[in-house]
CSV table of C-alpha atoms in Angstrom, one decimal:
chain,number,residue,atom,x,y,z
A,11,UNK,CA,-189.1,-7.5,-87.1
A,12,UNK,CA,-188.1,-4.2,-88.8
A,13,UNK,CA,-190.1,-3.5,-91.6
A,14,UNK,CA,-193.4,-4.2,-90.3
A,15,UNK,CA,-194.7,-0.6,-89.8
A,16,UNK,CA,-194.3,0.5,-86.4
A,17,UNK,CA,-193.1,3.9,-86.7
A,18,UNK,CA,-195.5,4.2,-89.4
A,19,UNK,CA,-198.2,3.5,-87.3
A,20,UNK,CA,-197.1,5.7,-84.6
A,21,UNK,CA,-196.8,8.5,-86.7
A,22,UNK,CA,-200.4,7.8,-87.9
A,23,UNK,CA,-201.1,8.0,-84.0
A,24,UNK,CA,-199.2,11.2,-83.7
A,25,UNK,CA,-200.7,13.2,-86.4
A,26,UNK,CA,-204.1,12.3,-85.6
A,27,UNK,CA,-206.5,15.1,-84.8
A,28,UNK,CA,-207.9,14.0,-82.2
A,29,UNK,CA,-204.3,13.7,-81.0
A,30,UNK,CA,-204.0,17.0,-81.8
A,31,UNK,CA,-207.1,18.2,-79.8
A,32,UNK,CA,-206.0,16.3,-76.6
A,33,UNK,CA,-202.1,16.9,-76.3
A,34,UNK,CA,-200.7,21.0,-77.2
A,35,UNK,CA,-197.7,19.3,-76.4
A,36,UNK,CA,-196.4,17.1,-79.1
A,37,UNK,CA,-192.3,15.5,-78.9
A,38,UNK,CA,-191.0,13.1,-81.3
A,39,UNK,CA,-187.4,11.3,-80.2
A,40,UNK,CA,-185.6,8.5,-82.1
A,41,UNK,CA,-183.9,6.5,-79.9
A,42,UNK,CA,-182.1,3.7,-82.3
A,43,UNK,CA,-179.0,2.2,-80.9
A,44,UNK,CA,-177.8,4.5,-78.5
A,45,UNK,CA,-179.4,5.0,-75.2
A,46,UNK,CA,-177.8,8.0,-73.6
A,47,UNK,CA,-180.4,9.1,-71.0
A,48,UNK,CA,-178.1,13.0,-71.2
A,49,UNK,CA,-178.8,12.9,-74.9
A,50,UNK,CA,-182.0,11.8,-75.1
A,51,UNK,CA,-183.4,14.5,-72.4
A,52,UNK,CA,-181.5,16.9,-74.9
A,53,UNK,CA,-183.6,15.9,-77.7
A,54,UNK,CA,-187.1,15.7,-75.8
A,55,UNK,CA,-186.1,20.0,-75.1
A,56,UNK,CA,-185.2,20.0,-78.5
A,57,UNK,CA,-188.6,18.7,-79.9
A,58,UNK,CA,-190.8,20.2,-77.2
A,59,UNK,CA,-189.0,23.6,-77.9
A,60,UNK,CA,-188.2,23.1,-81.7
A,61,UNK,CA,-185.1,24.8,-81.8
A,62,UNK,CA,-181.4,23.4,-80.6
A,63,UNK,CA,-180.5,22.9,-76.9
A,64,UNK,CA,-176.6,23.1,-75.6
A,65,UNK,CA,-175.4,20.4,-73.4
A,66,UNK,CA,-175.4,21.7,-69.8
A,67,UNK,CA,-173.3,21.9,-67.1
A,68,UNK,CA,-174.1,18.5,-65.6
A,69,UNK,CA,-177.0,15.6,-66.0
A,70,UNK,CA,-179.1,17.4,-62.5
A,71,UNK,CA,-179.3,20.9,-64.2
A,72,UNK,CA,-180.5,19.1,-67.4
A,73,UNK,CA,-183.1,17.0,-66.2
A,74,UNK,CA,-184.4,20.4,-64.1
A,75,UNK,CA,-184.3,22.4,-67.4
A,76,UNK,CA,-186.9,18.9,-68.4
A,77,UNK,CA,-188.9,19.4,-65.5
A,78,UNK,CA,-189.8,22.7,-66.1
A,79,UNK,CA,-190.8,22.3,-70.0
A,80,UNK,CA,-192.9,19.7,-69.2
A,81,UNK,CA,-194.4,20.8,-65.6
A,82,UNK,CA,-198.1,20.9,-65.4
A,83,UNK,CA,-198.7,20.1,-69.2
A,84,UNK,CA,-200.4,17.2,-70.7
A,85,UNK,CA,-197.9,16.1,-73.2
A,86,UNK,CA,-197.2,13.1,-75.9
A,87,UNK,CA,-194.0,12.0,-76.0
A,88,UNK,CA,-193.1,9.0,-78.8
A,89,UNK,CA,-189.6,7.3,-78.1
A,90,UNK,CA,-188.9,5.3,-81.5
A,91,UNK,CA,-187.1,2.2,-81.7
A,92,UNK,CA,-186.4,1.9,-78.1
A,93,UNK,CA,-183.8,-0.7,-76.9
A,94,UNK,CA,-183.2,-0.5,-74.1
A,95,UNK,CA,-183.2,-3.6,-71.6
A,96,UNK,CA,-182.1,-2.3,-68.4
A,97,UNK,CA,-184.5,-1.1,-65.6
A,98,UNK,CA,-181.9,1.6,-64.4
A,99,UNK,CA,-181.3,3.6,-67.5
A,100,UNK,CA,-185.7,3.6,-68.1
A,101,UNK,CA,-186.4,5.1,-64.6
A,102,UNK,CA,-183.3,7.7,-64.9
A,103,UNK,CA,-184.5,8.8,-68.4
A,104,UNK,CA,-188.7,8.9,-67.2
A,105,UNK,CA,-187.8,10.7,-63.4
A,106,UNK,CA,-187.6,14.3,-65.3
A,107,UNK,CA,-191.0,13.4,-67.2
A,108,UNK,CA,-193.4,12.2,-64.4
A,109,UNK,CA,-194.2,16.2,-64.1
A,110,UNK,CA,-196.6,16.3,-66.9
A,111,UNK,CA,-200.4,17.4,-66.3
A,112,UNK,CA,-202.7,14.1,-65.8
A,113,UNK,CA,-203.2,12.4,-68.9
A,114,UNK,CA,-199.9,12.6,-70.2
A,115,UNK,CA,-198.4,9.8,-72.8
A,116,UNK,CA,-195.4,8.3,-73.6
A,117,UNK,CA,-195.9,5.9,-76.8
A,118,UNK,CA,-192.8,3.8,-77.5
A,119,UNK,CA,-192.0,1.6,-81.0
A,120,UNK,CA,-189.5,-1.4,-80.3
A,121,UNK,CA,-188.5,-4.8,-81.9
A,122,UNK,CA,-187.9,-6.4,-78.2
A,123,UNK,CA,-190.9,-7.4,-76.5
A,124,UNK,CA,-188.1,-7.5,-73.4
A,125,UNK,CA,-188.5,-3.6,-73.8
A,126,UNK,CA,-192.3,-3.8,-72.8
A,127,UNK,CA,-191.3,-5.6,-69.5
A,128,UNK,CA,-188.8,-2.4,-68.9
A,129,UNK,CA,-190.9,0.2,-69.4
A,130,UNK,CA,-194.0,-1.2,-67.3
A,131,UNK,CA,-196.8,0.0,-69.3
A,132,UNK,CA,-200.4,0.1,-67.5
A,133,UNK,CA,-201.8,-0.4,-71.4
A,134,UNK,CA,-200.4,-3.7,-72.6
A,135,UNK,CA,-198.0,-3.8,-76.2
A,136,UNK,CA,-199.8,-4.0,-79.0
A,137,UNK,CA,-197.6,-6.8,-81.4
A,138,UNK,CA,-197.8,-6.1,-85.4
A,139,UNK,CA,-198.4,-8.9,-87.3
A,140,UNK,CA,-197.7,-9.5,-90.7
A,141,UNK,CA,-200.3,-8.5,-93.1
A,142,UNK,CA,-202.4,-10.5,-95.3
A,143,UNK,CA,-201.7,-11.2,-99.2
A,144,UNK,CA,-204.3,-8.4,-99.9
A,145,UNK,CA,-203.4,-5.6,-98.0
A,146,UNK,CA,-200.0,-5.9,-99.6
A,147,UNK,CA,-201.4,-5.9,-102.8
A,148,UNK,CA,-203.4,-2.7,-102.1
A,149,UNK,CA,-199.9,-1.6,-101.0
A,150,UNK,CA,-198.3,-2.4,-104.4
A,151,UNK,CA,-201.3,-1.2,-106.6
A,152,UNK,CA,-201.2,2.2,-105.4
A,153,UNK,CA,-198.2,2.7,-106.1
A,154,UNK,CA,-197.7,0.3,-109.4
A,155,UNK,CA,-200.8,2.1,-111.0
A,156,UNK,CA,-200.2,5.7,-109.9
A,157,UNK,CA,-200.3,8.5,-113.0
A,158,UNK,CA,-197.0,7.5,-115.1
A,159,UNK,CA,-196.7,3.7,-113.4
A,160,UNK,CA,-198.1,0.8,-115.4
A,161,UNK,CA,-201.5,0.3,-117.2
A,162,UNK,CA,-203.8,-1.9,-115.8
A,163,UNK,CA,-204.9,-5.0,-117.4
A,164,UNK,CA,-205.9,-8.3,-116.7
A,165,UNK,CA,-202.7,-9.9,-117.0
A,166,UNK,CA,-200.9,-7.3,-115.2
A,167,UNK,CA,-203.4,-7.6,-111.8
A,168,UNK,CA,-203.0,-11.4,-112.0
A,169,UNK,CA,-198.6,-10.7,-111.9
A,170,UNK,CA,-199.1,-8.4,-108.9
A,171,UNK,CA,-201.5,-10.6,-106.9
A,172,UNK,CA,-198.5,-12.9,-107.4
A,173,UNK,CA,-195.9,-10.8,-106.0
A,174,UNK,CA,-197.9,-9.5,-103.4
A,175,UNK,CA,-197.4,-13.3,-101.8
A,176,UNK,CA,-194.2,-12.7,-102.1
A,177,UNK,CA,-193.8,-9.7,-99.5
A,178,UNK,CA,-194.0,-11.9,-96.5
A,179,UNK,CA,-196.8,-9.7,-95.0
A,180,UNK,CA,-194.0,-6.5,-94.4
A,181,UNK,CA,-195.9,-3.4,-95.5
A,182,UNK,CA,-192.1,-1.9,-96.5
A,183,UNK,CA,-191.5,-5.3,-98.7
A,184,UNK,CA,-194.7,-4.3,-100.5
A,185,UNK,CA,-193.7,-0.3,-100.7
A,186,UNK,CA,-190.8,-1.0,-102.1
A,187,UNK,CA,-192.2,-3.5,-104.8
A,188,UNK,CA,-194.8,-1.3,-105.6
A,189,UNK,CA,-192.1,1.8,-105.8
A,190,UNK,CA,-189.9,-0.4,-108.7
A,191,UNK,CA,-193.3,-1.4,-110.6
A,192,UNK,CA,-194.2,1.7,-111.3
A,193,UNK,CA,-190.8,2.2,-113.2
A,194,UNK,CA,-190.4,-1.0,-114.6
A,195,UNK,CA,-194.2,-1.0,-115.8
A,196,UNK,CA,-194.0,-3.2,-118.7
A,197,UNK,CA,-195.3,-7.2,-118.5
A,198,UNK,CA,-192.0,-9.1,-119.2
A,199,UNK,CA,-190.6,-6.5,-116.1
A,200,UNK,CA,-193.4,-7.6,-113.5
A,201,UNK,CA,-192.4,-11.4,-114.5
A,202,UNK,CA,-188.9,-11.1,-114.1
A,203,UNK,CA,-189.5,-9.8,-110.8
A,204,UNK,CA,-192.0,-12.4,-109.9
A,205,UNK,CA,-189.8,-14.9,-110.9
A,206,UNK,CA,-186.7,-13.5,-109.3
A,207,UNK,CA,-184.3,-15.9,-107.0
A,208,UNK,CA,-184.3,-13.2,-104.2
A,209,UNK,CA,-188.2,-15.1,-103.2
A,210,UNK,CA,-186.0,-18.0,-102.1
A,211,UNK,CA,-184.9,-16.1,-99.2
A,212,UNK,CA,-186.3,-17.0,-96.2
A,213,UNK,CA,-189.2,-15.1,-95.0
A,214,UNK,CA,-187.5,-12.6,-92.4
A,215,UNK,CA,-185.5,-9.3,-92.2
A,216,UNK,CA,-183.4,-10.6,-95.1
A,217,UNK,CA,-186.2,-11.0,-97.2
A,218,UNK,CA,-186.9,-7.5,-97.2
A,219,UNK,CA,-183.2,-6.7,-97.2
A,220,UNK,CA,-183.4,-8.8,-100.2
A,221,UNK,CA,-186.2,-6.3,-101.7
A,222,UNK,CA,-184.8,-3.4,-101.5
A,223,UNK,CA,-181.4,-4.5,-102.9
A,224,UNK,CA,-183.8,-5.4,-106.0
A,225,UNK,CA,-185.0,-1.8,-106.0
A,226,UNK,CA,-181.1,-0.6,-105.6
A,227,UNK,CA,-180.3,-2.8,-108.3
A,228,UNK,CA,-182.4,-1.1,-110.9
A,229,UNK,CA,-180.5,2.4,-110.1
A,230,UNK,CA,-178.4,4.1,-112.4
A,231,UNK,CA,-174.8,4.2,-111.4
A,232,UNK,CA,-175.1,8.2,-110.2
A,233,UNK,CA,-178.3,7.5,-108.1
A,234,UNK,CA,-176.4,4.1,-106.5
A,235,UNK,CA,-173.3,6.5,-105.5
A,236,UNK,CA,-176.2,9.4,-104.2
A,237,UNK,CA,-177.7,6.8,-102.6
A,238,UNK,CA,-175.4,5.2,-100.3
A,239,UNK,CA,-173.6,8.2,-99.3
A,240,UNK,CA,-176.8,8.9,-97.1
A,241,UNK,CA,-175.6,6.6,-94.4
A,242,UNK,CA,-173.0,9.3,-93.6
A,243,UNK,CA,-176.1,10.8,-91.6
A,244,UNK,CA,-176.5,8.8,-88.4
A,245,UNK,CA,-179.7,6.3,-87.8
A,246,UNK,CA,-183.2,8.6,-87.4
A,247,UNK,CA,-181.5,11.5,-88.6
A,248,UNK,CA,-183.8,14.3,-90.7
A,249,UNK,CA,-182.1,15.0,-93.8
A,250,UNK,CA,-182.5,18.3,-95.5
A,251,UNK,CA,-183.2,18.3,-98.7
A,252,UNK,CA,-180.8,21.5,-100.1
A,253,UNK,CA,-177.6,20.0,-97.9
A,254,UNK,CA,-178.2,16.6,-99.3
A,255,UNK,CA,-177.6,17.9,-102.9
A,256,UNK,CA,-175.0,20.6,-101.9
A,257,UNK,CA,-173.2,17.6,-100.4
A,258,UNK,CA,-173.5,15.4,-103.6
A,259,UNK,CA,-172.1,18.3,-105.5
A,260,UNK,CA,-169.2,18.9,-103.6
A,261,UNK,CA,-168.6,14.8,-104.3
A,262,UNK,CA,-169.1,15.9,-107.7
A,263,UNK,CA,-171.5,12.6,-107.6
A,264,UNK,CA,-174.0,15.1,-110.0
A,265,UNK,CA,-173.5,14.5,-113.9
A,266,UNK,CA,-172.5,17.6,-114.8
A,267,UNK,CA,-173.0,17.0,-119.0
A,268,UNK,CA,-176.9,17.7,-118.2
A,269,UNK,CA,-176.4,21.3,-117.2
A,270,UNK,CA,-178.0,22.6,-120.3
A,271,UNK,CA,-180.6,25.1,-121.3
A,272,UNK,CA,-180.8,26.6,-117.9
A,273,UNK,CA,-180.5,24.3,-116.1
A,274,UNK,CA,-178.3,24.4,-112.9
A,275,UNK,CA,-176.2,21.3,-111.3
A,276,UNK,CA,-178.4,22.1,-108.3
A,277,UNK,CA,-181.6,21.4,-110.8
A,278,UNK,CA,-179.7,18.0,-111.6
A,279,UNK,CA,-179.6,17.1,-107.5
A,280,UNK,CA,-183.2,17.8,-106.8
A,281,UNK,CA,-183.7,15.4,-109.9
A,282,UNK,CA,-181.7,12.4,-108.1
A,283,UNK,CA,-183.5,13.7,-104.8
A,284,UNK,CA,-187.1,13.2,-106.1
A,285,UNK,CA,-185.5,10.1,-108.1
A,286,UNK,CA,-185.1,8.3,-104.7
A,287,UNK,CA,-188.3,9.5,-102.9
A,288,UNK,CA,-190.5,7.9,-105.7
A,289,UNK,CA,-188.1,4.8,-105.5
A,290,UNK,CA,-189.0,4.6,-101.5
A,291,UNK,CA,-185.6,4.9,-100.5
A,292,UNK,CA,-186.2,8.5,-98.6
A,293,UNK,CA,-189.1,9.3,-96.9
A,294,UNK,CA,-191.2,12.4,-95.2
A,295,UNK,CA,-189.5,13.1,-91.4
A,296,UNK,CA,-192.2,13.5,-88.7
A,297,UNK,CA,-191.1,16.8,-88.4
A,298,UNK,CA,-190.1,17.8,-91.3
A,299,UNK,CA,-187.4,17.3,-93.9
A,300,UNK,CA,-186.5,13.4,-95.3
A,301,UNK,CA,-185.2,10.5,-93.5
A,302,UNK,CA,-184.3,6.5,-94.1
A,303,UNK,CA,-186.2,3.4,-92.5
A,304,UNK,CA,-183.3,1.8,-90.7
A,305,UNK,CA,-183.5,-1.4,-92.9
A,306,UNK,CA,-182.6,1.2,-95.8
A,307,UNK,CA,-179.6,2.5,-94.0
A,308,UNK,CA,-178.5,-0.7,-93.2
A,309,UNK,CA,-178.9,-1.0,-97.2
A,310,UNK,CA,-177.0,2.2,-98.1
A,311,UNK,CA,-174.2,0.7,-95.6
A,312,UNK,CA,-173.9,-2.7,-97.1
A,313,UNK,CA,-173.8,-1.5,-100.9
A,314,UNK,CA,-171.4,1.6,-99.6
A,315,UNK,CA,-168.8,-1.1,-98.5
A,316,UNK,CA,-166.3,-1.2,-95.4
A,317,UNK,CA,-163.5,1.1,-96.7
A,318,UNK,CA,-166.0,3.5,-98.9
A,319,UNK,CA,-168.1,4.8,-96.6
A,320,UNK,CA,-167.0,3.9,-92.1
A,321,UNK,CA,-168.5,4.8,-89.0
A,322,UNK,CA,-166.3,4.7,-86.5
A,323,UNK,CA,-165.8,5.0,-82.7
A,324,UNK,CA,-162.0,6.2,-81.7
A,325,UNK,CA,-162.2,3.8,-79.1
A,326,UNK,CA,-162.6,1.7,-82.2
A,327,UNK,CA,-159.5,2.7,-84.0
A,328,UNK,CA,-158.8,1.2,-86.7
A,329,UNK,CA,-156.5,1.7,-90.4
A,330,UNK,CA,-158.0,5.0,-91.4
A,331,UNK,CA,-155.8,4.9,-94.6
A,332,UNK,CA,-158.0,3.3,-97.3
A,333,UNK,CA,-161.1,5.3,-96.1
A,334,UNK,CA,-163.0,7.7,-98.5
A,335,UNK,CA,-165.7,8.6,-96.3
A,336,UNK,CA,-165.9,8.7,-92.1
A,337,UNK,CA,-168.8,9.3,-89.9
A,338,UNK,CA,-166.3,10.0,-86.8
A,339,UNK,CA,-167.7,9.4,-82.9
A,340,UNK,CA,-165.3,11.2,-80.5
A,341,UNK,CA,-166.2,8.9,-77.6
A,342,UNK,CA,-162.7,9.4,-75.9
A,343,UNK,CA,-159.6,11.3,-76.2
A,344,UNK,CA,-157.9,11.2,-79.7
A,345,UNK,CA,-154.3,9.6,-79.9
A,346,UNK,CA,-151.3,10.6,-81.5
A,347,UNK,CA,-151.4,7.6,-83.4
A,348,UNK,CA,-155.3,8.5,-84.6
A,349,UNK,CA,-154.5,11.7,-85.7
A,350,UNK,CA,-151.4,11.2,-87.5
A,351,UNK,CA,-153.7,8.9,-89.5
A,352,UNK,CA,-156.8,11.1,-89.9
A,353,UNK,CA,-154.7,13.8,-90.9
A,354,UNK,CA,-152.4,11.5,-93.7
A,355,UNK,CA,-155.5,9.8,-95.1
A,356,UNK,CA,-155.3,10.5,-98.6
A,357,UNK,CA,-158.2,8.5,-100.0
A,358,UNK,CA,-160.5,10.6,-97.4
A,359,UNK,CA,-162.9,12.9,-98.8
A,360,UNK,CA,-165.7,13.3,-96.5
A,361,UNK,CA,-165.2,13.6,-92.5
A,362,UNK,CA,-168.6,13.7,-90.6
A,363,UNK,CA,-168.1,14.5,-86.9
A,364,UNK,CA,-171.3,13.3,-85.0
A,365,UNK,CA,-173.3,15.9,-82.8
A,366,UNK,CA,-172.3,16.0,-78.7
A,367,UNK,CA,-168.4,14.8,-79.9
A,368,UNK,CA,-165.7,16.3,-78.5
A,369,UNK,CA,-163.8,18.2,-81.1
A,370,UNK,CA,-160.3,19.6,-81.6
A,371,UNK,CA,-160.5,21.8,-84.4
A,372,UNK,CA,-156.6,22.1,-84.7
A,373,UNK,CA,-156.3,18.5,-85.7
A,374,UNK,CA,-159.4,18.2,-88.3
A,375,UNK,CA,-158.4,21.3,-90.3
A,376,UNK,CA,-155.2,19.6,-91.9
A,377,UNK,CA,-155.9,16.6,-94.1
A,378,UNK,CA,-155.2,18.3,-97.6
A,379,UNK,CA,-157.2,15.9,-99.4
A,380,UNK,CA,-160.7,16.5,-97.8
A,381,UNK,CA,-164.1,17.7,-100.1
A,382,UNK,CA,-166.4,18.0,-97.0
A,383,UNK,CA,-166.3,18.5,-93.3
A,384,UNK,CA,-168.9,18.4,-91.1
A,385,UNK,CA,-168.6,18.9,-87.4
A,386,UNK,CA,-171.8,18.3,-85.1
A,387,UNK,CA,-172.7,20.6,-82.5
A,388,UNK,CA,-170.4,20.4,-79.3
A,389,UNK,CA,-170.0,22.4,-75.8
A,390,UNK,CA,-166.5,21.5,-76.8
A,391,UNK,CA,-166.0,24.2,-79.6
A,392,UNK,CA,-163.4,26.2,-79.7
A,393,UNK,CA,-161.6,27.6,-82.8
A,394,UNK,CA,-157.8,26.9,-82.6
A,395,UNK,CA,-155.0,30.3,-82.1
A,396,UNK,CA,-152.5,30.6,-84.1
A,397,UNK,CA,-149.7,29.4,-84.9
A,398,UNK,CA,-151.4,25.9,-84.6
A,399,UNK,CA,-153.9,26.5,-87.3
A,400,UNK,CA,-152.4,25.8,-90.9
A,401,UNK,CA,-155.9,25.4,-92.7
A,402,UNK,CA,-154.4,22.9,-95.4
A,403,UNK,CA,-158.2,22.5,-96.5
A,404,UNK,CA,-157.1,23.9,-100.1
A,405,UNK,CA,-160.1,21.4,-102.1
A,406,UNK,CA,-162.7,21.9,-99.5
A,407,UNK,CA,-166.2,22.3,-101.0
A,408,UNK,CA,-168.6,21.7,-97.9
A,409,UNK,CA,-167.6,23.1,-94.6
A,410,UNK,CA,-170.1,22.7,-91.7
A,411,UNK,CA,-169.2,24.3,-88.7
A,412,UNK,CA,-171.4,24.2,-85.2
A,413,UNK,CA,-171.8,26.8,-82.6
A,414,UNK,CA,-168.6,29.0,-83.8
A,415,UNK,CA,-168.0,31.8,-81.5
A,416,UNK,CA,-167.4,34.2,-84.2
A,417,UNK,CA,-166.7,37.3,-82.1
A,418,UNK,CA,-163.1,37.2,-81.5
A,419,UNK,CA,-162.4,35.7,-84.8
A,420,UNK,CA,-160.6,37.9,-86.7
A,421,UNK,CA,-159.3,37.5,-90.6
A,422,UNK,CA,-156.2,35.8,-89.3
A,423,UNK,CA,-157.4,33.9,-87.0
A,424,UNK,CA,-159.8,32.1,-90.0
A,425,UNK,CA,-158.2,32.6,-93.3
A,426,UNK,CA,-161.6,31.2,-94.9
A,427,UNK,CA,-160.4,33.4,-98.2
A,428,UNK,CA,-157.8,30.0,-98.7
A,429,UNK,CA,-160.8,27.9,-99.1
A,430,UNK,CA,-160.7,28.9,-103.2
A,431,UNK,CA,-163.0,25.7,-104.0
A,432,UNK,CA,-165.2,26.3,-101.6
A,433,UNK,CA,-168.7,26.1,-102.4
A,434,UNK,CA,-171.1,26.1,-99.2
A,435,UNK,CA,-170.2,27.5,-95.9
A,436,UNK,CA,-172.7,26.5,-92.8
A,437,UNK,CA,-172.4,28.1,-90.0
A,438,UNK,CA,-175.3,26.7,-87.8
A,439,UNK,CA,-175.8,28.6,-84.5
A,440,UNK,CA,-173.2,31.1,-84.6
A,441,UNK,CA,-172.4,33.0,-81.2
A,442,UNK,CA,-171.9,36.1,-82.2
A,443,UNK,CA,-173.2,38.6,-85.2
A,444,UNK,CA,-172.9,38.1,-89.1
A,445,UNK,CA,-170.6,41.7,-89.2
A,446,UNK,CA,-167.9,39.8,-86.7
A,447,UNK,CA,-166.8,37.2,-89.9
A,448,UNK,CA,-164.0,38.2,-91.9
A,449,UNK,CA,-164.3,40.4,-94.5
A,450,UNK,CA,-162.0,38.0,-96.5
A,451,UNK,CA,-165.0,36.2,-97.3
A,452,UNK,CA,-165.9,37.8,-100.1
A,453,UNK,CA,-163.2,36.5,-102.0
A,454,UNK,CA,-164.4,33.2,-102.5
A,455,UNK,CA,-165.7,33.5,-106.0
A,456,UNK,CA,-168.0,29.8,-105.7
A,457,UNK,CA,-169.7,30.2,-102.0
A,458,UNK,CA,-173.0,29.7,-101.3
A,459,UNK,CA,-174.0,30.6,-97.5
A,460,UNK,CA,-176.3,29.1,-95.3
């Protein structure tokens, strides 16, 4: 069941310093849904290396590039959330890692005990169990009575040690609790949570669904909106906590009426920000940066709704029309149908284009109405020629772009000066030097580079 702590408690493994002092090789990979043995050898470079990794030529030069970072060292590698069920995929993904110095670990978190039979561990799984009624109230107390939560009385203790029966033994049930205590800290609040109708759930994953909608609930209407729109980032993904409120702002989700006495807009972001790490609903990355517990995506996606905020395969097509906001997987060839409909989709405001996609540039720098675009690292790249580029993307504010050969562009090949509302330019892993973009830039009176 998610919920229960399994991540948590392999992250407690992997920071461990005795860990430390046995493995100088440390990788972390978040599996989730999608096991793509190409991809997930990408990411295990990625985190062994700490820096990006382009998709090569084909899967045999990818899995040598694996051999060799992993060759004759003891290693940890931690596969989170694995799912996967067949016996082929398991032995393709672990032939590049049986390389690694004796002593060598691979430590894996899944829901599926089927997973354990898979992977054909000498050590057996160890199952989580739910915990008792006290260690959730320990849970609860340190956060309900942390310095500016609730003042501890009698009364109050005897409330908690009620709610913690509630939790159903899930360790993020009671983190979550314990999270909205601390802000609703007075005795009438810790009794209309005890007595709330959400306890009438049954004691599973909805239950703690349940919970954190009662956290969500007690939101204010900006930090709802802020909220939700972090399940444009895909399961697992480490969010950074600058493009997280630069991406807010260019929603123009931030209340702009508390820009006073010095105080920037990007002041008012990192408030939200902060405002949902105390409330539980981000969280430290094992690396570095924030991220969600997959029950709190699934959260962000349920409360965002089907037409405000879509992930979507284009195998998947559907109505693009009433969508505001589209996490975009190009898992096959785009049709003329599709993009006639990306491009006229005047409700759309945010297009997210997922890493390893195949992108065609032409097509995604059109739709007029667009105030961010992201697009994911892909060997695909390649910035259109004119005259197919028209660069409609007059109300941009965000524009992401991955691995950008920048050395034959030249002002009119990216006539970035049109952009007049835009306010953050990334350019991740440019090929090529920061003299080769185009002096136009300057011009843009509101950018903010990254």
């Amino acid at each position: 069941m998610g919920g229960l702590g399994k991540t948590t408690l392999a992250q407690l493994v992997y920071n461990d310093e005795l860990v430390n002092e046995q493995f100088k090789l440390k990788m972390w990979v978040h599996v989730s849904e999608d096991f793509d043995v190409e991809k997930l050898l990408r990411k295990i470079m990625e985190s062994s290396t700490q820096s990006k990794f382009d998709t090569l030529s084909n899967f045999d030069v990818l899995a040598s590039k694996v051999r060799e970072q992993l060759n004759g060292k003891k290693y940890l590698l931690v596969l989170d959330d694995l799912g996967n069920e067949r016996d082929e995929l398991w032995e393709r993904l672990c032939s590049p890692l049986l390389v690694g110095a004796q002593g060598s670990k691979i430590l894996i978190t899944a829901r599926k005990s089927q997973v354990a039979d898979i992977v054909k561990g000498i050590i057996p799984p160890y199952k989580l169990e739910e915990l008792q009624n006290e260690e959730c109230w320990c849970i609860i107390e340190k956060n309900a009575f942390s310095p500016g939560g609730a003042l501890k009385t009698t009364n109050m203790t005897s409330i908690e040690v009620e709610i913690a029966k509630k939790c159903g033994g899930l360790p993020l049930a009671a983190k979550f609790l314990g999270s909205l205590m601390r802000t609703r800290n007075k005795e009438v609040d810790w009794l209309s949570i005890q007595e709330n109708h959400i306890w009438n759930t049954p004691e599973n994953e909805n239950r703690v669904i349940a919970t954190l909608k009662l956290s969500y609930d007690d939101l204010s209407s900006q930090l709802k909106q802020c909220f939700s729109y972090c399940c444009i980032f895909p399961k697992g993904w480490e969010i950074d906590r600058k493009t997280l409120v630069r991406l807010w702002m260019a929603e123009g989700f931030l209340d702009s009426c508390k820009v006073v006495n010095g105080r920037s807009i990007e002041d008012i972001g990192d408030e939200y920000f902060e405002s949902l790490v105390l409330s539980s609903f981000l969280e430290c990355g094992i690396i570095k940066n924030f991220k969600m517990h997959d029950l709190v995506h699934h959260l962000a996606q349920a409360v965002a709704g089907d037409q405000e905020l879509v992930s979507l395969k284009v195998s998947e097509f559907k109505n693009t029309s009433e969508i505001r906001r589209l996490q975009l997987i190009l898992d096959i060839d785009l049709s003329s149908t599709f993009l006639r409909s990306l491009t006229n989709a005047k409700k759309l405001r945010t297009l997210f284009i997922t890493e390893g996609s195949k992108v065609y540039p032409d097509i995604l720098l059109e739709n007029q109405h667009l105030r961010v675009l992201h697009i994911g690292r892909s060997p695909d790249w390649t910035f259109p020629k004119l005259p197919s580029l028209s660069f409609k993307l007059r109300h941009l504010r965000y524009l992401h772009l991955t691995s950008l050969d920048i050395r034959e562009v030249v002002n009119d090949l990216f006539p970035i000066n049109k952009l007049y509302n835009l306010e953050t330019l990334v350019l991740h892993h440019m090929i090529g030097s920061i003299e080769n973009l185009p002096t136009n830039i300057q011009s843009l009176k509101k950018i903010k580079t990254s």
